[in-house]
Structure formats: C-alpha cells, structure tokens
mmCIF file of C-alpha atoms in Angstrom:
data_model
loop_
_atom_site.group_PDB
_atom_site.id
_atom_site.type_symbol
_atom_site.label_atom_id
_atom_site.label_comp_id
_atom_site.label_asym_id
_atom_site.label_seq_id
_atom_site.Cartn_x
_atom_site.Cartn_y
_atom_site.Cartn_z
ATOM 1 C CA MET A 1 -2.641 -12.906 -1.871
ATOM 2 C CA SER A 2 -6.356 -12.923 -2.157
ATOM 3 C CA TYR A 3 -9.024 -10.951 0.178
ATOM 4 C CA GLY A 4 -12.227 -11.607 -0.863
ATOM 5 C CA ILE A 5 -15.038 -10.117 0.733
ATOM 6 C CA PHE A 6 -12.473 -7.768 2.240
ATOM 7 C CA SER A 7 -12.089 -6.286 -1.106
ATOM 8 C CA TYR A 8 -15.924 -5.245 -0.946
ATOM 9 C CA SER A 9 -15.745 -4.103 2.056
ATOM 10 C CA TYR A 10 -12.595 -2.124 1.818
ATOM 11 C CA ASP A 11 -13.913 1.266 1.148
ATOM 12 C CA ILE A 12 -16.409 0.816 3.253
ATOM 13 C CA LEU A 13 -13.538 0.040 5.833
ATOM 14 C CA THR A 14 -11.228 2.853 4.671
ATOM 15 C CA GLU A 15 -13.754 5.803 5.028
ATOM 16 C CA ASN A 16 -11.790 7.566 7.385
ATOM 17 C CA VAL A 17 -8.887 7.661 5.262
ATOM 18 C CA GLU A 18 -7.835 11.106 3.841
ATOM 19 C CA TYR A 19 -7.200 10.075 0.085
ATOM 20 C CA GLU A 20 -7.249 13.731 -1.236
ATOM 21 C CA LYS A 21 -5.064 14.907 1.277
ATOM 22 C CA ILE A 22 -2.607 11.915 1.101
ATOM 23 C CA ALA A 23 -2.767 12.330 -3.404
ATOM 24 C CA HIS A 24 -2.184 15.860 -3.047
ATOM 25 C CA LYS A 25 0.984 15.534 -0.725
ATOM 26 C CA ILE A 26 2.224 13.171 -2.992
ATOM 27 C CA CYS A 27 1.655 15.663 -5.933
ATOM 28 C CA SER A 28 3.226 18.144 -3.758
ATOM 29 C CA LEU A 29 6.684 15.887 -3.210
ATOM 30 C CA LEU A 30 7.123 14.979 -6.661
ATOM 31 C CA HIS A 31 6.591 18.937 -7.925
ATOM 32 C CA ARG A 32 9.362 19.456 -5.062
ATOM 33 C CA ASN A 33 11.892 16.576 -6.664
ATOM 34 C CA GLY A 34 11.061 17.464 -10.317
ATOM 35 C CA VAL A 35 8.201 15.586 -11.394
ATOM 36 C CA ASP A 36 5.098 17.390 -12.530
ATOM 37 C CA GLY A 37 3.176 14.513 -14.481
ATOM 38 C CA GLY A 38 3.895 11.471 -16.705
ATOM 39 C CA LEU A 39 3.790 7.663 -15.923
ATOM 40 C CA LEU A 40 2.854 6.745 -12.250
ATOM 41 C CA LEU A 41 3.082 3.322 -10.911
ATOM 42 C CA ASP A 42 0.693 3.135 -7.948
ATOM 43 C CA LEU A 43 2.230 -0.148 -6.950
ATOM 44 C CA GLY A 44 -0.464 -2.194 -4.260
ATOM 45 C CA CYS A 45 -3.481 -0.216 -5.935
ATOM 46 C CA GLY A 46 -6.276 -1.735 -3.797
ATOM 47 C CA THR A 47 -9.565 -0.977 -4.913
ATOM 48 C CA GLY A 48 -7.995 2.013 -6.926
ATOM 49 C CA THR A 49 -9.544 4.983 -4.572
ATOM 50 C CA LEU A 50 -5.764 6.473 -4.894
ATOM 51 C CA SER A 51 -4.993 5.894 -8.457
ATOM 52 C CA PHE A 52 -7.604 7.385 -9.992
ATOM 53 C CA LEU A 53 -7.460 10.397 -7.518
ATOM 54 C CA MET A 54 -3.959 11.039 -9.188
ATOM 55 C CA GLU A 55 -5.428 10.370 -12.561
ATOM 56 C CA LYS A 56 -7.513 13.872 -12.025
ATOM 57 C CA LEU A 57 -4.324 15.380 -11.090
ATOM 58 C CA GLY A 58 -2.559 15.268 -14.018
ATOM 59 C CA PHE A 59 -0.945 11.822 -14.279
ATOM 60 C CA ASP A 60 -1.309 8.313 -15.840
ATOM 61 C CA ILE A 61 -1.649 5.809 -13.888
ATOM 62 C CA ILE A 62 -0.682 1.908 -14.211
ATOM 63 C CA GLY A 63 -2.095 0.340 -10.989
ATOM 64 C CA VAL A 64 -0.733 -3.069 -9.369
ATOM 65 C CA ASP A 65 -1.983 -5.430 -6.840
ATOM 66 C CA ALA A 66 -1.391 -9.003 -5.949
ATOM 67 C CA SER A 67 -4.934 -9.762 -5.142
ATOM 68 C CA GLU A 68 -7.778 -10.481 -8.140
ATOM 69 C CA ASP A 69 -10.268 -9.471 -6.118
ATOM 70 C CA MET A 70 -9.098 -5.979 -5.410
ATOM 71 C CA LEU A 71 -8.400 -5.504 -8.950
ATOM 72 C CA MET A 72 -11.958 -6.308 -10.032
ATOM 73 C CA VAL A 73 -13.311 -3.789 -7.399
ATOM 74 C CA ALA A 74 -11.242 -1.364 -9.275
ATOM 75 C CA ASN A 75 -12.336 -2.155 -12.376
ATOM 76 C CA GLU A 76 -15.693 -1.773 -11.973
ATOM 77 C CA LYS A 77 -14.686 1.371 -10.552
ATOM 78 C CA LYS A 78 -12.832 2.708 -13.323
ATOM 79 C CA TYR A 79 -16.033 2.442 -15.677
ATOM 80 C CA GLU A 80 -18.242 4.604 -13.025
ATOM 81 C CA GLU A 81 -14.920 6.592 -12.940
ATOM 82 C CA GLU A 82 -14.645 7.210 -16.714
ATOM 83 C CA SER A 83 -10.708 6.483 -16.217
ATOM 84 C CA SER A 84 -7.967 5.315 -18.431
ATOM 85 C CA ALA A 85 -6.315 3.657 -15.824
ATOM 86 C CA MET A 86 -4.370 0.453 -16.737
ATOM 87 C CA PHE A 87 -4.696 -2.578 -13.963
ATOM 88 C CA LEU A 88 -2.309 -5.259 -13.441
ATOM 89 C CA CYS A 89 -2.235 -8.125 -11.417
ATOM 90 C CA GLN A 90 1.294 -8.802 -9.987
ATOM 91 C CA LYS A 91 3.145 -9.854 -6.888
ATOM 92 C CA ALA A 92 5.705 -6.363 -5.647
ATOM 93 C CA GLU A 93 8.335 -8.805 -5.857
ATOM 94 C CA GLU A 94 7.332 -10.286 -9.267
ATOM 95 C CA LEU A 95 6.805 -6.966 -10.933
ATOM 96 C CA ASP A 96 6.918 -6.600 -15.136
ATOM 97 C CA LEU A 97 6.083 -3.528 -17.041
ATOM 98 C CA PHE A 98 5.719 -2.839 -20.467
ATOM 99 C CA GLY A 99 8.408 0.150 -19.952
ATOM 100 C CA THR A 100 9.515 2.414 -18.173
ATOM 101 C CA ILE A 101 7.920 4.736 -15.711
ATOM 102 C CA ASP A 102 8.515 8.494 -14.397
ATOM 103 C CA CYS A 103 7.248 8.065 -10.658
ATOM 104 C CA ALA A 104 6.049 5.676 -8.516
ATOM 105 C CA VAL A 105 3.698 5.747 -5.372
ATOM 106 C CA SER A 106 3.143 2.355 -2.679
ATOM 107 C CA CYS A 107 0.650 3.581 0.424
ATOM 108 C CA LEU A 108 -0.722 2.258 3.123
ATOM 109 C CA ASP A 109 1.695 -0.062 4.066
ATOM 110 C CA THR A 110 1.462 -2.198 0.914
ATOM 111 C CA ILE A 111 4.999 -2.868 1.878
ATOM 112 C CA ASN A 112 4.589 -4.792 5.377
ATOM 113 C CA HIS A 113 2.313 -7.163 3.431
ATOM 114 C CA ILE A 114 5.339 -8.525 2.152
ATOM 115 C CA ASP A 115 6.423 -11.567 3.759
ATOM 116 C CA SER A 116 10.512 -11.426 3.533
ATOM 117 C CA ILE A 117 13.265 -8.629 4.254
ATOM 118 C CA GLU A 118 14.357 -10.520 0.231
ATOM 119 C CA LYS A 119 11.091 -9.808 -1.269
ATOM 120 C CA VAL A 120 10.762 -5.926 -0.311
ATOM 121 C CA GLU A 121 14.232 -5.487 -1.588
ATOM 122 C CA LYS A 122 13.377 -7.575 -5.075
ATOM 123 C CA ALA A 123 10.206 -5.383 -4.996
ATOM 124 C CA LEU A 124 12.289 -2.020 -4.458
ATOM 125 C CA SER A 125 15.022 -3.235 -7.553
ATOM 126 C CA LEU A 126 12.348 -3.434 -9.700
ATOM 127 C CA VAL A 127 10.826 -0.138 -9.421
ATOM 128 C CA SER A 128 14.240 0.765 -9.951
ATOM 129 C CA LEU A 129 14.600 -1.021 -12.718
ATOM 130 C CA PHE A 130 11.269 0.357 -14.345
ATOM 131 C CA MET A 131 11.996 4.013 -13.257
ATOM 132 C CA ASN A 132 13.680 6.131 -15.617
ATOM 133 C CA MET A 133 16.774 8.445 -14.543
ATOM 134 C CA GLY A 134 15.425 11.261 -11.741
ATOM 135 C CA GLY A 135 12.152 9.174 -11.198
ATOM 136 C CA ILE A 136 10.715 9.825 -7.682
ATOM 137 C CA PHE A 137 9.334 6.272 -5.833
ATOM 138 C CA ILE A 138 7.128 7.508 -2.546
ATOM 139 C CA PHE A 139 6.644 4.839 -0.119
ATOM 140 C CA ASP A 140 5.318 4.217 3.435
ATOM 141 C CA MET A 141 5.432 1.591 6.074
ATOM 142 C CA ASN A 142 3.845 0.917 9.184
ATOM 143 C CA THR A 143 6.546 1.148 12.072
ATOM 144 C CA PRO A 144 8.022 -1.217 14.564
ATOM 145 C CA TYR A 145 6.654 1.299 17.309
ATOM 146 C CA LYS A 146 3.199 0.893 15.162
ATOM 147 C CA HIS A 147 2.898 -2.891 15.171
ATOM 148 C CA LYS A 148 4.048 -3.514 18.642
ATOM 149 C CA GLU A 149 1.603 -0.805 20.576
ATOM 150 C CA ILE A 150 -0.851 0.580 18.770
ATOM 151 C CA LEU A 151 -1.697 -2.519 16.071
ATOM 152 C CA GLY A 152 -0.512 -6.258 17.996
ATOM 153 C CA ASN A 153 -2.887 -7.871 20.445
ATOM 154 C CA ASN A 154 -5.483 -4.921 19.959
ATOM 155 C CA THR A 155 -8.983 -5.332 18.693
ATOM 156 C CA PHE A 156 -10.718 -2.712 16.680
ATOM 157 C CA ILE A 157 -14.569 -3.156 16.158
ATOM 158 C CA TYR A 158 -15.905 -0.970 12.937
ATOM 159 C CA ASP A 159 -19.739 -1.002 13.092
ATOM 160 C CA MET A 160 -21.135 0.443 9.901
ATOM 161 C CA ASP A 161 -24.431 0.474 8.098
ATOM 162 C CA GLU A 162 -23.355 -1.846 5.255
ATOM 163 C CA VAL A 163 -20.886 -4.196 7.754
ATOM 164 C CA TYR A 164 -20.161 -5.049 10.576
ATOM 165 C CA CYS A 165 -16.366 -6.296 11.252
ATOM 166 C CA ALA A 166 -14.635 -6.978 14.112
ATOM 167 C CA TRP A 167 -10.265 -6.913 13.708
ATOM 168 C CA GLN A 168 -8.459 -9.007 15.843
ATOM 169 C CA ASN A 169 -4.518 -8.522 15.388
ATOM 170 C CA SER A 170 -1.858 -11.504 17.552
ATOM 171 C CA LEU A 171 1.830 -9.693 17.752
ATOM 172 C CA ASP A 172 4.646 -12.465 16.825
ATOM 173 C CA GLU A 173 7.779 -10.503 17.681
ATOM 174 C CA LYS A 174 9.471 -14.203 16.966
ATOM 175 C CA ASN A 175 8.716 -13.789 13.163
ATOM 176 C CA GLY A 176 8.494 -10.054 13.181
ATOM 177 C CA LYS A 177 5.071 -10.255 12.298
ATOM 178 C CA THR A 178 0.914 -8.932 13.419
ATOM 179 C CA ASP A 179 -1.385 -11.699 12.112
ATOM 180 C CA ILE A 180 -4.606 -9.944 11.454
ATOM 181 C CA ASP A 181 -8.065 -11.915 11.903
ATOM 182 C CA LEU A 182 -10.853 -10.164 10.092
ATOM 183 C CA ASP A 183 -14.710 -11.596 10.542
ATOM 184 C CA PHE A 184 -17.441 -9.834 8.700
ATOM 185 C CA PHE A 185 -21.333 -9.616 9.495
ATOM 186 C CA ILE A 186 -22.971 -8.175 6.176
ATOM 187 C CA LYS A 187 -26.638 -8.098 5.904
ATOM 188 C CA ASN A 188 -28.372 -10.094 3.080
ATOM 189 C CA GLU A 189 -30.244 -8.878 0.850
ATOM 190 C CA ASP A 190 -33.562 -8.895 2.499
ATOM 191 C CA ASP A 191 -32.178 -7.056 5.707
ATOM 192 C CA LYS A 192 -33.102 -9.504 7.761
ATOM 193 C CA CYS A 193 -30.325 -11.463 8.930
ATOM 194 C CA TYR A 194 -26.419 -10.954 8.985
ATOM 195 C CA GLU A 195 -24.031 -13.606 6.856
ATOM 196 C CA ARG A 196 -20.391 -14.165 8.646
ATOM 197 C CA TYR A 197 -17.211 -14.040 6.562
ATOM 198 C CA SER A 198 -13.722 -14.507 7.950
ATOM 199 C CA GLU A 199 -10.307 -14.058 6.448
ATOM 200 C CA SER A 200 -6.833 -13.693 7.831
ATOM 201 C CA PHE A 201 -3.280 -11.967 6.509
ATOM 202 C CA SER A 202 -0.536 -10.739 7.912
ATOM 203 C CA GLU A 203 1.910 -7.498 7.875
ATOM 204 C CA TYR A 204 5.265 -7.871 8.650
ATOM 205 C CA ILE A 205 7.625 -5.958 11.025
ATOM 206 C CA TYR A 206 11.120 -4.233 9.011
ATOM 207 C CA ASN A 207 13.509 -2.428 10.824
ATOM 208 C CA ILE A 208 13.531 1.385 9.335
ATOM 209 C CA ASP A 209 17.528 1.109 8.626
ATOM 210 C CA GLU A 210 17.310 -1.970 7.231
ATOM 211 C CA ILE A 211 14.829 -0.375 4.584
ATOM 212 C CA ASN A 212 17.099 2.784 4.003
ATOM 213 C CA LYS A 213 20.033 0.515 3.517
ATOM 214 C CA ILE A 214 17.913 -1.373 0.383
ATOM 215 C CA ILE A 215 16.828 2.133 -1.105
ATOM 216 C CA LYS A 216 20.450 2.852 -1.642
ATOM 217 C CA LYS A 217 21.384 -1.017 -2.943
ATOM 218 C CA CYS A 218 18.432 -0.661 -5.035
ATOM 219 C CA GLY A 219 19.578 2.188 -6.551
ATOM 220 C CA PHE A 220 17.905 5.162 -5.575
ATOM 221 C CA THR A 221 18.635 8.395 -3.108
ATOM 222 C CA LEU A 222 16.940 8.771 -0.218
ATOM 223 C CA ILE A 223 15.760 12.371 -0.524
ATOM 224 C CA GLU A 224 13.277 12.725 2.821
ATOM 225 C CA THR A 225 11.316 10.675 5.326
ATOM 226 C CA ASN A 226 8.135 12.012 7.215
ATOM 227 C CA ASP A 227 6.004 11.288 10.260
ATOM 228 C CA ASP A 228 3.370 10.065 7.549
ATOM 229 C CA TYR A 229 2.368 12.315 4.796
ATOM 230 C CA SER A 230 2.904 15.246 6.509
ATOM 231 C CA GLU A 231 5.951 17.744 7.129
ATOM 232 C CA LYS A 232 6.724 16.434 10.430
ATOM 233 C CA PRO A 233 9.740 14.719 11.115
ATOM 234 C CA VAL A 234 10.436 10.879 12.264
ATOM 235 C CA THR A 235 10.491 10.321 15.927
ATOM 236 C CA ASP A 236 10.798 7.601 18.445
ATOM 237 C CA THR A 237 6.105 7.187 18.347
ATOM 238 C CA THR A 238 6.086 7.719 14.170
ATOM 239 C CA GLU A 239 3.012 5.235 13.266
ATOM 240 C CA ARG A 240 3.844 5.355 9.523
ATOM 241 C CA ILE A 241 6.829 6.572 8.090
ATOM 242 C CA THR A 242 6.923 8.048 4.067
ATOM 243 C CA PHE A 243 10.285 7.642 2.027
ATOM 244 C CA VAL A 244 11.069 9.526 -0.570
ATOM 245 C CA CYS A 245 13.166 8.374 -3.112
ATOM 246 C CA LYS A 246 15.185 8.939 -6.583
ATOM 247 C CA LYS A 247 16.272 6.867 -8.940
ATOM 248 C CA ASN A 248 20.057 7.664 -9.477
ATOM 249 C CA GLU A 249 21.841 4.737 -10.973
ATOM 250 C CA THR A 250 20.942 2.285 -13.677
ATOM 251 C CA ILE A 251 19.904 -1.334 -12.334
ATOM 252 C CA PHE A 252 19.854 -4.382 -15.254
ATOM 253 C CA LYS A 253 18.134 -7.386 -14.672
ATOM 254 C CA ASP A 254 21.561 -9.597 -14.265
ATOM 255 C CA GLU A 255 21.602 -7.953 -11.209
ATOM 256 C CA LEU A 256 18.175 -8.925 -9.611
ATOM 257 C CA LYS A 257 18.668 -12.818 -10.545
#
C-alpha cells in the first residue's frame, strides 16, 4: 500500500495524537510484564514518530511499514533525530526479520489496515515466530462500534496552515470495511493558490472475539485488554482496544505455510 501525498501530511494531520503519552504507557505495560529494554519491533511504524520516542526510552528499534512513502519520511526524520533505528519496507503479513525481537508494538489501528482476517492471523503468527519466549506484543484496533458509530459515513475536515484535508468515510457493512477518501489542498511554493491531491484506502472491521482466538492460536497469552491506552476496562462503546499479549510457545515456519 502506498500513501503518496498522505505520508507527507501525516505528521500534520496527527498532531493531536498524544504520542508521548502512548509511548510512556507502552513502556509501563512492558515493564509490568518483565520487559525493560531490548529490541522492539514497531509494526506499521508509518513516519517513525513512535519509533523514535521508544528509542529515547531505551529500546533498539526495527520499524516496519508497507508504505515506501511513509518510510521515506521516517528516514528523513531519522537523521534529524540522530537515530540508529532500522526501517524495513514489508507488509505485516510478510514480515521477515534478521533475528529475534524482545517485544513488539503495532499502534494507531495498523491491524485494521490488513485486508483479510487470514492475513491478520499470518501477521500475528510472524510476530510470534520472531519473538523471544516471554516477549510482549502490544497492539491496538479500532472496534466495530467505532467504525459503525464514529467513522462510517462521516466527513472530517482538517484545516491547518500547511494543508487543508477533507476526509470522507463510507461504511461498507456487507464487506466489513470503511472506505476512506482523502482530498488534500496544499499551498504551492508561491502561497497564492492550492494544489489538490486525492488518495483512497480502507480500514477493515474485525470481530474482537475472533481476534482473541487468533492471539491464542498464534502462540500468545492475552494478558489484558484496555480502553485505548488507559487503565479503563473495555466497554460496548470503546472505540479503540489495546491488547497486551505474551509469547508463550514456539511457532515454526512450517506451521505457517
């Protein structure tokens, strides 16, 4: 999946995301489950904002994303951050690392961008495959409630100094997804007019009970679930669920074929 102009506007459009709060919460969850450092996989790292924060909190980083455009931005930021993070362009369901990892995160609904439940299972199996025994995997997902009540068939406007974005969602319940159409209006160099760019992609809706079964099948024990990155329990109106999973058995490559 390529995000083109979206990748260069992504950091502007996500200025309201509390990345530092999320990073510290992830560290707290890892510490609570016996992981205080080591090699961390940031699956669906995007432009690398969370990767760099986790690196500053003491982790070695491998960032993986399917978008070359997002990773181009991440690598530009890498030098500004004086970071030693490694970034790889791979789909989550085709993850292939050079060795094992101690922990992994996948934040801001990366899993919802995977376009089938079979590929979700493959992605989680591969994270498990490359994770050391006792490692922790923390990921989040947008809930069916959020797709149906918050995202679906709604339009959101982002009016920033650098970019104006019209974000239009269309709920497709039959196929279990929300289609997203973005129109960007970006000032050209002389600041006298705007140029328009358009991009489209989808987020997929997954049943939480099915995700819980996949977690177990892929060799993880589900330690806890939370309402977003908080200590609040999951409810019927939770918009984003955070899953905390512990690697508890070995998965061999032959089992993934």
